[in-house]
Amino acid sequence: MEQYTENELARNIFAIEDELTSLWLAGGMTGITDAQVQKDFRKRIEIASFGRNTVRFDVNGQPSVLVKFSPDDKSRLAYLYADSTAGMQSAFIIDGKAKPWYRGKYQMGRVNGTNYPVCLRGLEPWYNITFNAAQAAIVAKGAGYCLPTQQMETFIALACERNGFEPGGNTSYGSYYYAQDEKGIASGMYSGANYYHTKGGSGPLSWSHDGTPFGCFDVVGNTWKWTGALRTVNGEIQTFADNNGAGTLSTVAAHAVDSASWKAIDVDGNLVTPEAGVSAYADATVYAADAIVMHNGVRYKALTNHTSESATEPGVGASWEIVWVRKGTLHYAWDGAKVLLTDHAEGLDDTSRSVAFSALTANISVPAIAVHLGLFPKASGNYKGTLYIRGGERMALRGGNFNNTIDAGVRSLNLNNDRGNSSSFIGSGLAYT
């Protein structure tokens, strides 16, 4: 087999991708519909990347270059954690089956002030787009297209950590804050001498998730990326089972404010009805074993059949622990001094709170699912990134933007923004299953 240097491999794949971008631009951004042209580009990209990358054309011929991730040995938790943890990372379990998936190699693109549903090298990233608009535009591309989910983005973060690689990106007005000589090609908006965004994939190879020309670029910096299958409601963490947010629950309806698909996570790691759907405790009421109630902001589960009275008022009565057990759901909270993971709503309002992700602590026993989903750091983890939280309904954003400096990173998780927010700081990626 002929050997190539990394620079030669990069030149080969980028030349094909740049040709694809140029063809799309020359056609007025309306899509590439010629079946033979589509087939040729797919074959050339797959050969040049040794099967790691491909290109798909949606129902309108709009192209997206994708990176393939497969349910192999390196997708197992034992490999990712370098220990004996059983099971496969949840990004690969979609609607009950182990499946490969694809993530956009670049961010979604923007040309002359218009956002386009394409994922191509060399474009300005799209921005000024709300969660709802980004999701709707992506799912409208056709079956299989979705926002990257928290499960997918967590797998990429875990893979980076396992490989001992910290991807860089545009986190300091066109440069990587920790290595100012690492720069991308400026595009679009600027303030004074400071450019905001860089063109997709224009930074060094260290700005891809694995440091190769075949990885996902700009997962760190440039813009925050809207992420599916995760939100908080007054701090309560809500998601979907496995990676179903990239399957049957990838839809706009499943991610809606009032969707019954959203599930909270109890302290034992089970997916359960969120607090808003739980009845309030009432005195002089017959409760069956396993009944769930909310009382004084805390969730309880009945241990036995009983009729409630003052002595067994959960959390208050003298003998409440005979008939109830505290069974809260995972929340990000503010205890007046720090952000923490706990089992009830506490301290959040419209003020933004933050903590370095690797420094996040808990006052409960943290279930393993919280680590697997990238909601809490593994003891050995020390990756760059910041967790931001706020009250109300907040959708997930990841990675940081062009001016987050020390706060950006592959572990950055922003739960500050409601689904209607849009700005030059916010864009998204793309996924396909």
mmCIF file of N, CA and C in Angstrom, residues 98-217:
data_model
loop_
_atom_site.group_PDB
_atom_site.id
_atom_site.type_symbol
_atom_site.label_atom_id
_atom_site.label_comp_id
_atom_site.label_asym_id
_atom_site.label_seq_id
_atom_site.Cartn_x
_atom_site.Cartn_y
_atom_site.Cartn_z
ATOM 1 N N ALA A 98 -28.235 -1.239 17.505
ATOM 2 C CA ALA A 98 -26.897 -0.687 17.374
ATOM 3 C C ALA A 98 -26.706 -0.234 15.930
ATOM 4 N N LYS A 99 -26.419 1.050 15.748
ATOM 5 C CA LYS A 99 -26.337 1.614 14.406
ATOM 6 C C LYS A 99 -25.164 2.580 14.283
ATOM 7 N N PRO A 100 -24.576 2.673 13.084
ATOM 8 C CA PRO A 100 -23.620 3.745 12.833
ATOM 9 C C PRO A 100 -24.362 5.068 12.644
ATOM 10 N N TRP A 101 -23.646 6.160 12.727
ATOM 11 C CA TRP A 101 -24.224 7.459 12.451
ATOM 12 C C TRP A 101 -23.141 8.370 11.873
ATOM 13 N N TYR A 102 -23.578 9.474 11.334
ATOM 14 C CA TYR A 102 -22.673 10.409 10.677
ATOM 15 C C TYR A 102 -22.867 11.796 11.286
ATOM 16 N N ARG A 103 -21.760 12.489 11.431
ATOM 17 C CA ARG A 103 -21.838 13.867 11.898
ATOM 18 C C ARG A 103 -21.230 14.776 10.843
ATOM 19 N N GLY A 104 -21.799 15.955 10.677
ATOM 20 C CA GLY A 104 -21.247 16.902 9.722
ATOM 21 C C GLY A 104 -19.774 17.173 9.995
ATOM 22 N N LYS A 105 -18.987 17.138 8.950
ATOM 23 C CA LYS A 105 -17.553 17.404 9.100
ATOM 24 C C LYS A 105 -17.311 18.872 9.422
ATOM 25 N N TYR A 106 -18.215 19.718 8.970
ATOM 26 C CA TYR A 106 -18.115 21.163 9.186
ATOM 27 C C TYR A 106 -19.435 21.666 9.765
ATOM 28 N N GLN A 107 -19.474 22.942 10.133
ATOM 29 C CA GLN A 107 -20.724 23.525 10.594
ATOM 30 C C GLN A 107 -21.635 23.812 9.402
ATOM 31 N N MET A 108 -22.894 24.005 9.687
ATOM 32 C CA MET A 108 -23.827 24.401 8.638
ATOM 33 C C MET A 108 -23.392 25.759 8.091
ATOM 34 N N GLY A 109 -23.661 26.010 6.779
ATOM 35 C CA GLY A 109 -23.032 27.120 6.088
ATOM 36 C C GLY A 109 -23.899 28.349 5.876
ATOM 37 N N ARG A 110 -23.212 29.442 5.551
ATOM 38 C CA ARG A 110 -23.848 30.738 5.338
ATOM 39 C C ARG A 110 -23.131 31.427 4.176
ATOM 40 N N VAL A 111 -23.898 32.021 3.267
ATOM 41 C CA VAL A 111 -23.335 32.723 2.120
ATOM 42 C C VAL A 111 -24.073 34.049 1.939
ATOM 43 N N ASN A 112 -23.317 35.132 1.909
ATOM 44 C CA ASN A 112 -23.882 36.466 1.663
ATOM 45 C C ASN A 112 -25.076 36.767 2.566
ATOM 46 N N GLY A 113 -24.940 36.401 3.853
ATOM 47 C CA GLY A 113 -25.961 36.735 4.832
ATOM 48 C C GLY A 113 -27.137 35.791 4.890
ATOM 49 N N THR A 114 -27.105 34.703 4.111
ATOM 50 C CA THR A 114 -28.199 33.733 4.122
ATOM 51 C C THR A 114 -27.696 32.393 4.628
ATOM 52 N N ASN A 115 -28.434 31.787 5.549
ATOM 53 C CA ASN A 115 -28.105 30.451 6.046
ATOM 54 C C ASN A 115 -28.619 29.399 5.069
ATOM 55 N N TYR A 116 -27.783 28.394 4.803
ATOM 56 C CA TYR A 116 -28.158 27.320 3.895
ATOM 57 C C TYR A 116 -28.008 25.964 4.584
ATOM 58 N N PRO A 117 -28.894 25.009 4.253
ATOM 59 C CA PRO A 117 -28.844 23.697 4.908
ATOM 60 C C PRO A 117 -27.794 22.789 4.274
ATOM 61 N N VAL A 118 -26.534 23.238 4.286
ATOM 62 C CA VAL A 118 -25.425 22.468 3.731
ATOM 63 C C VAL A 118 -24.289 22.425 4.745
ATOM 64 N N CYS A 119 -23.472 21.409 4.620
ATOM 65 C CA CYS A 119 -22.314 21.234 5.494
ATOM 66 C C CYS A 119 -21.108 21.053 4.575
ATOM 67 N N LEU A 120 -20.416 22.161 4.268
ATOM 68 C CA LEU A 120 -19.349 22.171 3.275
ATOM 69 C C LEU A 120 -18.128 22.919 3.788
ATOM 70 N N ARG A 121 -16.986 22.497 3.335
ATOM 71 C CA ARG A 121 -15.732 23.153 3.707
ATOM 72 C C ARG A 121 -15.658 24.554 3.086
ATOM 73 N N GLY A 122 -15.093 25.480 3.866
ATOM 74 C CA GLY A 122 -14.787 26.803 3.352
ATOM 75 C C GLY A 122 -15.886 27.832 3.454
ATOM 76 N N LEU A 123 -17.030 27.470 4.048
ATOM 77 C CA LEU A 123 -18.122 28.429 4.194
ATOM 78 C C LEU A 123 -18.088 29.073 5.577
ATOM 79 N N GLU A 124 -18.607 30.285 5.637
ATOM 80 C CA GLU A 124 -18.871 30.893 6.939
ATOM 81 C C GLU A 124 -19.921 30.040 7.655
ATOM 82 N N PRO A 125 -19.808 29.837 8.964
ATOM 83 C CA PRO A 125 -20.840 29.051 9.656
ATOM 84 C C PRO A 125 -22.148 29.829 9.723
ATOM 85 N N TRP A 126 -23.261 29.081 9.647
ATOM 86 C CA TRP A 126 -24.520 29.799 9.786
ATOM 87 C C TRP A 126 -24.689 30.261 11.227
ATOM 88 N N TYR A 127 -25.432 31.361 11.372
ATOM 89 C CA TYR A 127 -25.669 31.936 12.699
ATOM 90 C C TYR A 127 -26.947 32.755 12.628
ATOM 91 N N ASN A 128 -27.263 33.448 13.732
ATOM 92 C CA ASN A 128 -28.553 34.145 13.837
ATOM 93 C C ASN A 128 -29.687 33.180 13.532
ATOM 94 N N ILE A 129 -29.640 32.031 14.193
ATOM 95 C CA ILE A 129 -30.658 31.010 13.948
ATOM 96 C C ILE A 129 -31.100 30.422 15.284
ATOM 97 N N THR A 130 -32.395 30.332 15.488
ATOM 98 C CA THR A 130 -32.934 29.795 16.736
ATOM 99 C C THR A 130 -32.844 28.273 16.743
ATOM 100 N N PHE A 131 -33.067 27.689 17.906
ATOM 101 C CA PHE A 131 -33.106 26.227 17.991
ATOM 102 C C PHE A 131 -34.183 25.684 17.074
ATOM 103 N N ASN A 132 -35.384 26.242 17.177
ATOM 104 C CA ASN A 132 -36.492 25.724 16.370
ATOM 105 C C ASN A 132 -36.208 25.832 14.874
ATOM 106 N N ALA A 133 -35.625 26.956 14.453
ATOM 107 C CA ALA A 133 -35.347 27.143 13.027
ATOM 108 C C ALA A 133 -34.247 26.210 12.550
ATOM 109 N N ALA A 134 -33.213 26.043 13.361
ATOM 110 C CA ALA A 134 -32.118 25.146 12.979
ATOM 111 C C ALA A 134 -32.619 23.712 12.854
ATOM 112 N N GLN A 135 -33.387 23.268 13.841
ATOM 113 C CA GLN A 135 -33.887 21.894 13.786
ATOM 114 C C GLN A 135 -34.825 21.694 12.610
ATOM 115 N N ALA A 136 -35.729 22.647 12.403
ATOM 116 C CA ALA A 136 -36.691 22.511 11.309
ATOM 117 C C ALA A 136 -35.986 22.457 9.960
ATOM 118 N N ALA A 137 -34.968 23.297 9.765
ATOM 119 C CA ALA A 137 -34.256 23.318 8.490
ATOM 120 C C ALA A 137 -33.514 22.016 8.251
ATOM 121 N N ILE A 138 -32.977 21.432 9.313
ATOM 122 C CA ILE A 138 -32.210 20.198 9.162
ATOM 123 C C ILE A 138 -33.120 19.000 8.916
ATOM 124 N N VAL A 139 -34.188 18.856 9.677
ATOM 125 C CA VAL A 139 -35.062 17.697 9.464
ATOM 126 C C VAL A 139 -35.793 17.801 8.132
ATOM 127 N N ALA A 140 -35.960 19.030 7.612
ATOM 128 C CA ALA A 140 -36.601 19.199 6.308
ATOM 129 C C ALA A 140 -35.722 18.700 5.171
ATOM 130 N N LYS A 141 -34.457 18.424 5.436
ATOM 131 C CA LYS A 141 -33.566 17.897 4.412
ATOM 132 C C LYS A 141 -33.958 16.480 3.992
ATOM 133 N N GLY A 142 -34.729 15.793 4.841
ATOM 134 C CA GLY A 142 -35.186 14.457 4.485
ATOM 135 C C GLY A 142 -34.955 13.455 5.588
ATOM 136 N N ALA A 143 -35.383 12.237 5.374
ATOM 137 C CA ALA A 143 -35.276 11.185 6.388
ATOM 138 C C ALA A 143 -33.822 10.985 6.803
ATOM 139 N N GLY A 144 -33.628 10.863 8.117
ATOM 140 C CA GLY A 144 -32.302 10.577 8.653
ATOM 141 C C GLY A 144 -31.532 11.781 9.119
ATOM 142 N N TYR A 145 -31.877 12.980 8.650
ATOM 143 C CA TYR A 145 -31.139 14.180 9.050
ATOM 144 C C TYR A 145 -31.646 14.688 10.399
ATOM 145 N N CYS A 146 -30.738 15.151 11.230
ATOM 146 C CA CYS A 146 -31.123 15.650 12.552
ATOM 147 C C CYS A 146 -30.027 16.549 13.088
ATOM 148 N N LEU A 147 -30.364 17.282 14.139
ATOM 149 C CA LEU A 147 -29.327 17.972 14.905
ATOM 150 C C LEU A 147 -28.442 16.921 15.579
ATOM 151 N N PRO A 148 -27.132 17.162 15.676
ATOM 152 C CA PRO A 148 -26.324 16.294 16.529
ATOM 153 C C PRO A 148 -26.915 16.297 17.941
ATOM 154 N N THR A 149 -26.969 15.144 18.557
ATOM 155 C CA THR A 149 -27.565 15.032 19.889
ATOM 156 C C THR A 149 -26.498 15.132 20.972
ATOM 157 N N GLN A 150 -26.953 15.328 22.194
ATOM 158 C CA GLN A 150 -26.036 15.310 23.328
ATOM 159 C C GLN A 150 -25.278 13.986 23.395
ATOM 160 N N GLN A 151 -25.948 12.893 23.057
ATOM 161 C CA GLN A 151 -25.308 11.584 23.083
ATOM 162 C C GLN A 151 -24.164 11.514 22.078
ATOM 163 N N MET A 152 -24.382 12.035 20.885
ATOM 164 C CA MET A 152 -23.341 12.039 19.858
ATOM 165 C C MET A 152 -22.168 12.933 20.254
ATOM 166 N N GLU A 153 -22.481 14.142 20.684
ATOM 167 C CA GLU A 153 -21.416 15.082 21.037
ATOM 168 C C GLU A 153 -20.618 14.598 22.248
ATOM 169 N N THR A 154 -21.300 13.894 23.149
ATOM 170 C CA THR A 154 -20.586 13.321 24.284
ATOM 171 C C THR A 154 -19.643 12.214 23.833
ATOM 172 N N PHE A 155 -20.081 11.386 22.884
ATOM 173 C CA PHE A 155 -19.171 10.360 22.377
ATOM 174 C C PHE A 155 -17.906 10.998 21.814
ATOM 175 N N ILE A 156 -18.063 12.064 21.033
ATOM 176 C CA ILE A 156 -16.893 12.726 20.457
ATOM 177 C C ILE A 156 -15.982 13.257 21.562
ATOM 178 N N ALA A 157 -16.572 13.843 22.611
ATOM 179 C CA ALA A 157 -15.765 14.333 23.731
ATOM 180 C C ALA A 157 -15.043 13.186 24.425
ATOM 181 N N LEU A 158 -15.733 12.074 24.641
ATOM 182 C CA LEU A 158 -15.110 10.922 25.290
ATOM 183 C C LEU A 158 -13.993 10.340 24.422
ATOM 184 N N ALA A 159 -14.205 10.309 23.114
ATOM 185 C CA ALA A 159 -13.179 9.799 22.212
ATOM 186 C C ALA A 159 -11.942 10.694 22.249
ATOM 187 N N CYS A 160 -12.152 12.014 22.279
ATOM 188 C CA CYS A 160 -11.013 12.935 22.409
ATOM 189 C C CYS A 160 -10.240 12.642 23.687
ATOM 190 N N GLU A 161 -10.973 12.489 24.776
ATOM 191 C CA GLU A 161 -10.341 12.241 26.062
ATOM 192 C C GLU A 161 -9.590 10.919 26.058
ATOM 193 N N ARG A 162 -10.202 9.901 25.483
ATOM 194 C CA ARG A 162 -9.544 8.587 25.436
ATOM 195 C C ARG A 162 -8.252 8.645 24.633
ATOM 196 N N ASN A 163 -8.246 9.455 23.575
ATOM 197 C CA ASN A 163 -7.064 9.575 22.723
ATOM 198 C C ASN A 163 -6.045 10.579 23.258
ATOM 199 N N GLY A 164 -6.375 11.215 24.386
ATOM 200 C CA GLY A 164 -5.467 12.203 24.953
ATOM 201 C C GLY A 164 -5.290 13.411 24.064
ATOM 202 N N PHE A 165 -6.345 13.774 23.336
ATOM 203 C CA PHE A 165 -6.256 14.871 22.372
ATOM 204 C C PHE A 165 -7.267 15.954 22.702
ATOM 205 N N GLU A 166 -6.801 17.185 22.793
ATOM 206 C CA GLU A 166 -7.659 18.335 23.072
ATOM 207 C C GLU A 166 -7.805 19.160 21.807
ATOM 208 N N PRO A 167 -8.936 19.088 21.097
ATOM 209 C CA PRO A 167 -9.073 19.863 19.861
ATOM 210 C C PRO A 167 -9.127 21.356 20.136
ATOM 211 N N GLY A 168 -8.522 22.117 19.247
ATOM 212 C CA GLY A 168 -8.598 23.568 19.330
ATOM 213 C C GLY A 168 -9.708 24.097 18.451
ATOM 214 N N GLY A 169 -9.725 25.410 18.282
ATOM 215 C CA GLY A 169 -10.742 26.043 17.459
ATOM 216 C C GLY A 169 -10.664 27.548 17.569
ATOM 217 N N ASN A 170 -11.567 28.214 16.885
ATOM 218 C CA ASN A 170 -11.630 29.670 16.920
ATOM 219 C C ASN A 170 -12.301 30.110 18.217
ATOM 220 N N THR A 171 -11.494 30.359 19.227
ATOM 221 C CA THR A 171 -12.016 30.779 20.530
ATOM 222 C C THR A 171 -11.517 32.158 20.940
ATOM 223 N N SER A 172 -10.770 32.823 20.041
ATOM 224 C CA SER A 172 -10.229 34.141 20.358
ATOM 225 C C SER A 172 -10.142 34.969 19.083
ATOM 226 N N TYR A 173 -11.303 35.294 18.524
ATOM 227 C CA TYR A 173 -11.410 36.136 17.334
ATOM 228 C C TYR A 173 -10.516 35.650 16.200
ATOM 229 N N GLY A 174 -10.719 34.403 15.803
ATOM 230 C CA GLY A 174 -10.003 33.841 14.675
ATOM 231 C C GLY A 174 -8.837 32.957 15.035
ATOM 232 N N SER A 175 -8.437 32.972 16.311
ATOM 233 C CA SER A 175 -7.315 32.164 16.781
ATOM 234 C C SER A 175 -7.776 31.241 17.902
ATOM 235 N N TYR A 176 -6.927 30.260 18.194
ATOM 236 C CA TYR A 176 -7.162 29.407 19.356
ATOM 237 C C TYR A 176 -6.500 30.068 20.552
ATOM 238 N N TYR A 177 -7.277 30.313 21.594
ATOM 239 C CA TYR A 177 -6.782 31.090 22.730
ATOM 240 C C TYR A 177 -5.491 30.527 23.304
ATOM 241 N N TYR A 178 -5.389 29.211 23.386
ATOM 242 C CA TYR A 178 -4.235 28.583 24.014
ATOM 243 C C TYR A 178 -3.045 28.435 23.072
ATOM 244 N N ALA A 179 -3.232 28.753 21.802
ATOM 245 C CA ALA A 179 -2.135 28.688 20.820
ATOM 246 C C ALA A 179 -2.436 29.747 19.763
ATOM 247 N N GLN A 180 -2.064 30.977 20.021
ATOM 248 C CA GLN A 180 -2.473 32.103 19.188
ATOM 249 C C GLN A 180 -1.948 32.023 17.761
ATOM 250 N N ASP A 181 -0.951 31.175 17.520
ATOM 251 C CA ASP A 181 -0.457 31.011 16.157
ATOM 252 C C ASP A 181 -1.367 30.107 15.339
ATOM 253 N N GLU A 182 -2.305 29.409 15.987
ATOM 254 C CA GLU A 182 -3.287 28.591 15.276
ATOM 255 C C GLU A 182 -4.450 29.486 14.864
ATOM 256 N N LYS A 183 -4.631 29.639 13.560
ATOM 257 C CA LYS A 183 -5.636 30.564 13.059
ATOM 258 C C LYS A 183 -6.450 29.914 11.937
ATOM 259 N N GLY A 184 -7.685 30.381 11.789
ATOM 260 C CA GLY A 184 -8.489 30.026 10.638
ATOM 261 C C GLY A 184 -8.595 31.213 9.706
ATOM 262 N N ILE A 185 -9.227 31.015 8.556
ATOM 263 C CA ILE A 185 -9.435 32.094 7.597
ATOM 264 C C ILE A 185 -10.687 32.871 7.995
ATOM 265 N N ALA A 186 -10.514 34.159 8.238
ATOM 266 C CA ALA A 186 -11.616 34.984 8.730
ATOM 267 C C ALA A 186 -12.735 35.078 7.712
ATOM 268 N N SER A 187 -13.963 35.199 8.227
ATOM 269 C CA SER A 187 -15.126 35.366 7.357
ATOM 270 C C SER A 187 -16.164 36.207 8.072
ATOM 271 N N GLY A 188 -16.915 36.948 7.292
ATOM 272 C CA GLY A 188 -18.107 37.592 7.831
ATOM 273 C C GLY A 188 -17.847 38.693 8.832
ATOM 274 N N MET A 189 -18.559 38.632 9.955
ATOM 275 C CA MET A 189 -18.643 39.726 10.906
ATOM 276 C C MET A 189 -17.318 40.022 11.584
ATOM 277 N N TYR A 190 -17.131 41.286 11.919
ATOM 278 C CA TYR A 190 -15.956 41.668 12.687
ATOM 279 C C TYR A 190 -16.265 42.927 13.485
ATOM 280 N N SER A 191 -15.450 43.167 14.500
ATOM 281 C CA SER A 191 -15.556 44.354 15.340
ATOM 282 C C SER A 191 -14.166 44.937 15.456
ATOM 283 N N GLY A 192 -13.967 46.104 14.864
ATOM 284 C CA GLY A 192 -12.630 46.656 14.822
ATOM 285 C C GLY A 192 -11.727 45.753 14.007
ATOM 286 N N ALA A 193 -10.634 45.321 14.605
ATOM 287 C CA ALA A 193 -9.704 44.423 13.929
ATOM 288 C C ALA A 193 -10.004 42.965 14.231
ATOM 289 N N ASN A 194 -11.047 42.716 15.009
ATOM 290 C CA ASN A 194 -11.341 41.350 15.460
ATOM 291 C C ASN A 194 -12.447 40.714 14.624
ATOM 292 N N TYR A 195 -12.091 39.684 13.862
ATOM 293 C CA TYR A 195 -13.097 38.912 13.144
ATOM 294 C C TYR A 195 -13.781 37.935 14.091
ATOM 295 N N TYR A 196 -15.040 37.688 13.851
ATOM 296 C CA TYR A 196 -15.791 36.755 14.674
ATOM 297 C C TYR A 196 -15.573 35.311 14.206
ATOM 298 N N HIS A 197 -16.055 34.999 13.009
ATOM 299 C CA HIS A 197 -16.076 33.617 12.551
ATOM 300 C C HIS A 197 -14.917 33.303 11.618
ATOM 301 N N THR A 198 -14.594 32.027 11.521
ATOM 302 C CA THR A 198 -13.642 31.547 10.526
ATOM 303 C C THR A 198 -14.351 30.544 9.627
ATOM 304 N N LYS A 199 -13.862 30.423 8.406
ATOM 305 C CA LYS A 199 -14.478 29.520 7.443
ATOM 306 C C LYS A 199 -14.310 28.068 7.881
ATOM 307 N N GLY A 200 -15.348 27.275 7.630
ATOM 308 C CA GLY A 200 -15.352 25.900 8.087
ATOM 309 C C GLY A 200 -14.154 25.106 7.598
ATOM 310 N N GLY A 201 -13.423 24.503 8.525
ATOM 311 C CA GLY A 201 -12.286 23.665 8.175
ATOM 312 C C GLY A 201 -11.042 24.419 7.779
ATOM 313 N N SER A 202 -11.013 25.731 7.946
ATOM 314 C CA SER A 202 -9.860 26.523 7.499
ATOM 315 C C SER A 202 -8.752 26.606 8.534
ATOM 316 N N GLY A 203 -9.006 26.114 9.732
ATOM 317 C CA GLY A 203 -7.969 26.081 10.750
ATOM 318 C C GLY A 203 -7.032 24.899 10.550
ATOM 319 N N PRO A 204 -6.043 24.737 11.411
ATOM 320 C CA PRO A 204 -5.123 23.601 11.307
ATOM 321 C C PRO A 204 -5.818 22.286 11.624
ATOM 322 N N LEU A 205 -5.143 21.182 11.353
ATOM 323 C CA LEU A 205 -5.725 19.868 11.626
ATOM 324 C C LEU A 205 -6.032 19.685 13.108
ATOM 325 N N SER A 206 -5.342 20.389 13.962
ATOM 326 C CA SER A 206 -5.610 20.299 15.401
ATOM 327 C C SER A 206 -6.973 20.864 15.765
ATOM 328 N N TRP A 207 -7.667 21.465 14.789
ATOM 329 C CA TRP A 207 -9.026 21.947 15.024
ATOM 330 C C TRP A 207 -10.075 20.907 14.619
ATOM 331 N N SER A 208 -9.642 19.717 14.226
ATOM 332 C CA SER A 208 -10.594 18.618 14.026
ATOM 333 C C SER A 208 -10.615 17.783 15.295
ATOM 334 N N HIS A 209 -11.672 17.006 15.479
ATOM 335 C CA HIS A 209 -11.852 16.348 16.785
ATOM 336 C C HIS A 209 -10.784 15.306 17.069
ATOM 337 N N ASP A 210 -10.124 14.792 16.026
ATOM 338 C CA ASP A 210 -9.097 13.773 16.250
ATOM 339 C C ASP A 210 -7.736 14.176 15.690
ATOM 340 N N GLY A 211 -7.615 15.423 15.252
ATOM 341 C CA GLY A 211 -6.341 15.904 14.742
ATOM 342 C C GLY A 211 -5.988 15.404 13.361
ATOM 343 N N THR A 212 -6.948 14.818 12.636
ATOM 344 C CA THR A 212 -6.699 14.298 11.297
ATOM 345 C C THR A 212 -7.530 15.082 10.280
ATOM 346 N N PRO A 213 -7.211 14.946 8.987
ATOM 347 C CA PRO A 213 -8.024 15.629 7.973
ATOM 348 C C PRO A 213 -9.386 14.991 7.749
ATOM 349 N N PHE A 214 -9.675 13.917 8.479
ATOM 350 C CA PHE A 214 -10.940 13.208 8.291
ATOM 351 C C PHE A 214 -11.884 13.373 9.488
ATOM 352 N N GLY A 215 -11.505 14.191 10.451
ATOM 353 C CA GLY A 215 -12.323 14.381 11.639
ATOM 354 C C GLY A 215 -13.338 15.497 11.493
ATOM 355 N N CYS A 216 -14.108 15.743 12.559
ATOM 356 C CA CYS A 216 -15.094 16.827 12.606
ATOM 357 C C CYS A 216 -14.394 18.116 13.025
ATOM 358 N N PHE A 217 -14.500 19.144 12.198
ATOM 359 C CA PHE A 217 -13.830 20.408 12.464
ATOM 360 C C PHE A 217 -14.742 21.374 13.225
#
